[in-house]
Short mmCIF file of C-alpha atoms in Angstrom, two decimals:
data_model
loop_
_atom_site.label_atom_id
_atom_site.label_comp_id
_atom_site.label_asym_id
_atom_site.label_seq_id
_atom_site.Cartn_x
_atom_site.Cartn_y
_atom_site.Cartn_z
CA SER Z 1 201.33 117.19 138.55
CA ILE Z 2 201.46 117.04 142.35
CA VAL Z 3 199.69 113.68 142.25
CA ARG Z 4 202.39 112.20 140.03
CA ASP Z 5 205.11 113.77 142.18
CA PHE Z 6 203.78 112.10 145.31
CA ILE Z 7 203.48 108.75 143.52
CA THR Z 8 206.87 108.67 141.81
CA GLY Z 9 209.13 111.21 143.52
CA TRP Z 10 208.36 110.51 147.17
CA LYS Z 11 208.59 106.72 147.27
CA ASP Z 12 211.19 106.84 150.05
CA PHE Z 13 208.57 108.47 152.29
CA GLN Z 14 205.68 106.14 151.48
CA ARG Z 15 204.54 103.68 154.11
CA GLU Z 16 205.22 99.97 153.70
CA GLY Z 17 202.47 98.45 151.59
CA ALA Z 18 201.46 101.74 149.95
CA PRO Z 19 199.35 101.16 146.81
CA GLU Z 20 200.97 101.18 143.39
CA LEU Z 21 199.02 103.93 141.66
CA TYR Z 22 201.12 104.20 138.51
CA PRO Z 23 201.94 100.67 137.37
CA GLN Z 24 204.38 100.78 134.49
CA GLN Z 25 202.55 98.13 132.46
CA LEU Z 26 199.52 100.47 132.34
CA ALA Z 27 201.43 103.73 131.89
CA ASP Z 28 200.71 104.26 128.19
CA GLU Z 29 196.97 103.70 128.59
CA MET Z 30 196.86 105.86 131.69
CA GLU Z 31 198.66 108.75 129.97
CA GLU Z 32 196.19 108.69 127.07
CA ILE Z 33 193.14 108.61 129.35
CA ASN Z 34 194.60 111.13 131.82
CA TYR Z 35 195.04 113.62 129.00
CA TYR Z 36 191.47 113.16 127.80
CA ILE Z 37 190.06 113.43 131.33
CA PHE Z 38 192.01 116.61 131.99
CA LYS Z 39 191.07 118.28 128.74
CA ALA Z 40 187.40 117.31 128.63
CA ILE Z 41 186.39 116.90 132.29
CA ASN Z 42 188.88 118.38 134.81
CA ASN Z 43 189.31 121.49 132.69
CA GLY Z 44 186.03 121.03 130.84
CA VAL Z 45 183.88 122.13 133.76
CA TYR Z 46 185.89 125.36 133.97
CA ARG Z 47 185.53 125.97 130.25
CA CYS Z 48 181.78 125.78 130.79
CA GLY Z 49 181.74 127.94 133.90
CA PHE Z 50 183.97 130.72 132.61
CA ALA Z 51 182.89 130.75 128.98
CA GLY Z 52 182.72 134.27 127.58
CA SER Z 53 180.01 133.60 125.04
CA GLN Z 54 177.03 131.34 124.46
CA GLU Z 55 178.86 129.66 121.61
CA ALA Z 56 181.95 128.92 123.70
CA TYR Z 57 179.81 127.62 126.55
CA GLU Z 58 177.79 125.27 124.37
CA SER Z 59 180.92 123.94 122.68
CA ALA Z 60 182.57 123.23 126.05
CA TYR Z 61 179.35 121.72 127.41
CA GLU Z 62 179.03 119.32 124.48
CA PHE Z 63 182.69 118.27 124.72
CA MET Z 64 182.44 117.70 128.49
CA TRP Z 65 179.26 115.63 128.31
CA GLU Z 66 180.64 113.54 125.47
CA ALA Z 67 183.49 112.64 127.81
CA LEU Z 68 181.22 111.98 130.80
CA ASP Z 69 179.05 109.71 128.66
CA TRP Z 70 182.22 107.86 127.65
CA VAL Z 71 183.19 107.46 131.32
CA GLU Z 72 179.69 106.20 132.16
CA GLU Z 73 179.90 103.62 129.37
CA ARG Z 74 183.42 102.52 130.34
CA LEU Z 75 182.45 102.10 134.00
CA GLY Z 76 179.59 99.90 132.86
CA LYS Z 77 182.18 97.38 131.66
CA GLN Z 78 184.92 97.56 134.30
CA ARG Z 79 185.33 98.49 137.94
CA TYR Z 80 188.00 101.17 137.56
CA MET Z 81 189.15 103.41 134.75
CA VAL Z 82 192.34 101.45 134.00
CA GLY Z 83 193.28 97.94 135.12
CA GLU Z 84 191.96 95.90 138.02
CA HIS Z 85 192.82 98.31 140.84
CA ILE Z 86 192.61 102.01 141.69
CA THR Z 87 195.23 104.05 139.85
CA GLU Z 88 196.26 107.66 139.48
CA THR Z 89 193.66 107.95 136.73
CA ASP Z 90 190.84 107.29 139.20
CA ILE Z 91 192.23 109.91 141.58
CA ARG Z 92 192.42 112.50 138.80
CA LEU Z 93 188.83 111.78 137.83
CA PHE Z 94 187.47 111.60 141.39
CA VAL Z 95 188.43 115.16 142.31
CA THR Z 96 186.17 116.58 139.60
CA LEU Z 97 183.36 114.05 139.82
CA ILE Z 98 182.96 114.52 143.58
CA ARG Z 99 182.49 118.29 143.09
CA PHE Z 100 180.11 117.94 140.16
CA ASP Z 101 176.71 117.70 141.84
CA PRO Z 102 177.42 120.19 144.68
CA VAL Z 103 179.10 122.81 142.48
CA TYR Z 104 179.63 122.31 138.76
CA TYR Z 105 176.07 121.20 138.01
CA SER Z 106 174.65 124.60 138.97
CA HIS Z 107 177.53 127.03 139.46
CA PHE Z 108 179.23 126.19 136.17
CA LYS Z 109 176.01 125.42 134.26
CA CYS Z 110 176.96 121.79 133.60
CA SER Z 111 173.37 120.79 134.26
CA ARG Z 112 172.37 118.05 131.83
CA HIS Z 113 172.30 115.41 134.55
CA LYS Z 114 173.54 115.07 138.09
CA LEU Z 115 176.09 112.30 138.42
CA ALA Z 116 173.86 110.70 141.05
CA GLU Z 117 171.50 109.98 138.12
CA MET Z 118 174.14 108.11 136.11
CA PRO Z 119 174.21 104.57 137.55
CA ASN Z 120 177.77 103.52 136.73
CA ILE Z 121 179.42 106.78 137.78
CA ARG Z 122 177.20 106.82 140.87
CA GLY Z 123 178.37 103.38 142.01
CA TYR Z 124 181.99 104.21 141.15
CA LEU Z 125 181.86 107.36 143.26
CA GLN Z 126 180.18 105.50 146.12
CA GLU Z 127 182.94 102.91 146.19
CA LEU Z 128 185.76 105.46 146.06
CA PHE Z 129 184.14 107.77 148.60
CA GLN Z 130 183.87 104.94 151.12
CA ILE Z 131 187.57 103.99 150.82
CA PRO Z 132 189.96 105.65 153.33
CA GLY Z 133 191.73 108.57 151.71
CA PHE Z 134 188.78 109.63 149.58
CA GLY Z 135 185.62 110.46 151.53
CA ASP Z 136 187.45 111.36 154.72
CA THR Z 137 189.40 114.03 152.82
CA THR Z 138 186.30 115.51 151.15
CA ASP Z 139 184.69 118.54 152.81
CA PHE Z 140 181.53 119.56 150.96
CA THR Z 141 181.00 122.67 153.07
CA GLU Z 142 184.50 123.94 152.23
CA ILE Z 143 184.05 123.01 148.56
CA LYS Z 144 180.78 124.93 148.23
CA GLN Z 145 181.91 127.95 150.23
CA HIS Z 146 185.02 128.28 148.09
CA TYR Z 147 183.32 128.18 144.70
CA PHE Z 148 180.16 130.11 145.49
CA MET Z 149 181.88 132.80 147.56
CA VAL Z 150 185.11 133.30 145.59
CA HIS Z 151 183.75 133.41 142.04
CA THR Z 152 181.89 136.68 142.44
CA GLU Z 153 181.79 137.27 138.69
CA ILE Z 154 179.54 134.21 138.49
CA ASN Z 155 177.78 134.46 141.87
CA PRO Z 156 177.92 138.12 142.99
CA THR Z 157 175.56 137.54 145.95
CA LYS Z 158 177.97 134.98 147.47
CA ILE Z 159 174.96 132.95 148.57
CA VAL Z 160 176.00 129.34 149.20
CA PRO Z 161 173.41 126.65 148.50
CA VAL Z 162 172.50 124.33 151.35
CA GLY Z 163 171.99 121.30 149.09
CA PRO Z 164 172.27 119.00 147.38
CA ASP Z 165 171.87 115.97 149.62
CA MET Z 166 175.01 113.89 149.08
CA SER Z 167 174.14 111.10 151.53
CA TRP Z 168 173.77 108.69 148.60
CA LEU Z 169 177.55 108.43 148.59
CA MET Z 170 177.36 106.28 151.73
CA GLU Z 171 174.83 103.84 150.30
CA ALA Z 172 175.74 100.30 149.24
CA HIS Z 173 177.12 99.80 145.73
CA ASP Z 174 177.70 96.76 143.54
CA ARG Z 175 181.00 97.60 141.88
CA ASP Z 176 182.46 94.28 142.98
CA ARG Z 177 180.33 92.62 140.29
CA PHE Z 178 183.23 93.28 137.91
CA GLY Z 179 185.78 91.48 140.07
CA GLY Z 180 189.05 93.12 140.94
CA GLN Z 181 189.60 95.01 144.17
CA PRO Z 182 190.58 98.53 145.19
CA PHE Z 183 194.26 97.68 145.74
CA ALA Z 184 196.54 94.77 144.91
CA ASP Z 185 197.29 92.02 147.42
CA GLY Z 186 199.88 93.13 149.95
CA THR Z 187 198.66 96.72 149.99
CA THR Z 188 197.84 98.19 153.38
CA LEU Z 189 195.20 100.86 153.87
CA PRO Z 190 196.01 104.10 155.71
CA GLY Z 191 195.90 104.03 159.48
CA ALA Z 192 193.06 105.36 161.59
CA VAL Z 193 191.57 108.63 160.40
CA PRO Z 194 192.47 111.49 162.80
CA ALA Z 195 189.70 112.54 165.17
CA GLY Z 196 187.38 115.03 163.55
CA GLU Z 197 188.15 113.89 160.00
CA GLU Z 198 185.94 110.81 159.89
CA VAL Z 199 183.36 110.39 157.11
CA LYS Z 200 180.23 111.96 158.55
CA ASN Z 201 176.94 110.18 159.00
CA PRO Z 202 174.76 110.46 155.88
CA GLU Z 203 172.26 112.75 157.57
CA ASP Z 204 175.01 115.27 158.31
CA PHE Z 205 175.62 116.07 154.64
CA GLN Z 206 172.46 118.19 154.44
CA LEU Z 207 173.08 120.45 157.43
CA PRO Z 208 172.84 124.23 156.86
CA LEU Z 209 176.16 125.97 156.44
CA PHE Z 210 175.42 128.77 158.88
CA GLU Z 211 173.40 129.15 162.05
CA ARG Z 212 169.97 130.61 161.42
#
């Protein structure tokens, strides 16, 4: 994957103090969990959204929610998916979880619960979103416009929902109750976020997409 390529194949171009996202001592566990996350969650939401029959949809839905329940339980026991710091596994999971409430919940009919209603996943997403490199690279307007306007076989009107309110991502969390920390000692965070790419104020997440 492109994530793995950047982690392992581009080390000569990484800044000094870049985080170790694929520690070799955790590689076997990460590979097992990465595969499950991809099959049941990353790809699972698409299997729900593009199912060609009720039976296929319900099968995919059950498989996906079984996996999300497993993630919720696991995150109730530890801060991150694998080990004591953020790894590639968390990045692979984040990209789907952050799109879940704005898109997959309604657009792909994954609507058992919003992730904001699942306390451990909620806190996990809050922590990641507030770390440089996560929230500041997430554009909810772009995410929603892409899915709701491009998938015309699912949403022929191309109407893009204004909600949901995602300001909860900027609220305080208590993930540090498990110990550990986002990155190992000696890791340096990215430099200043370029102007215009800062995490927006919470109230800005609910703005209409188009002028009235």
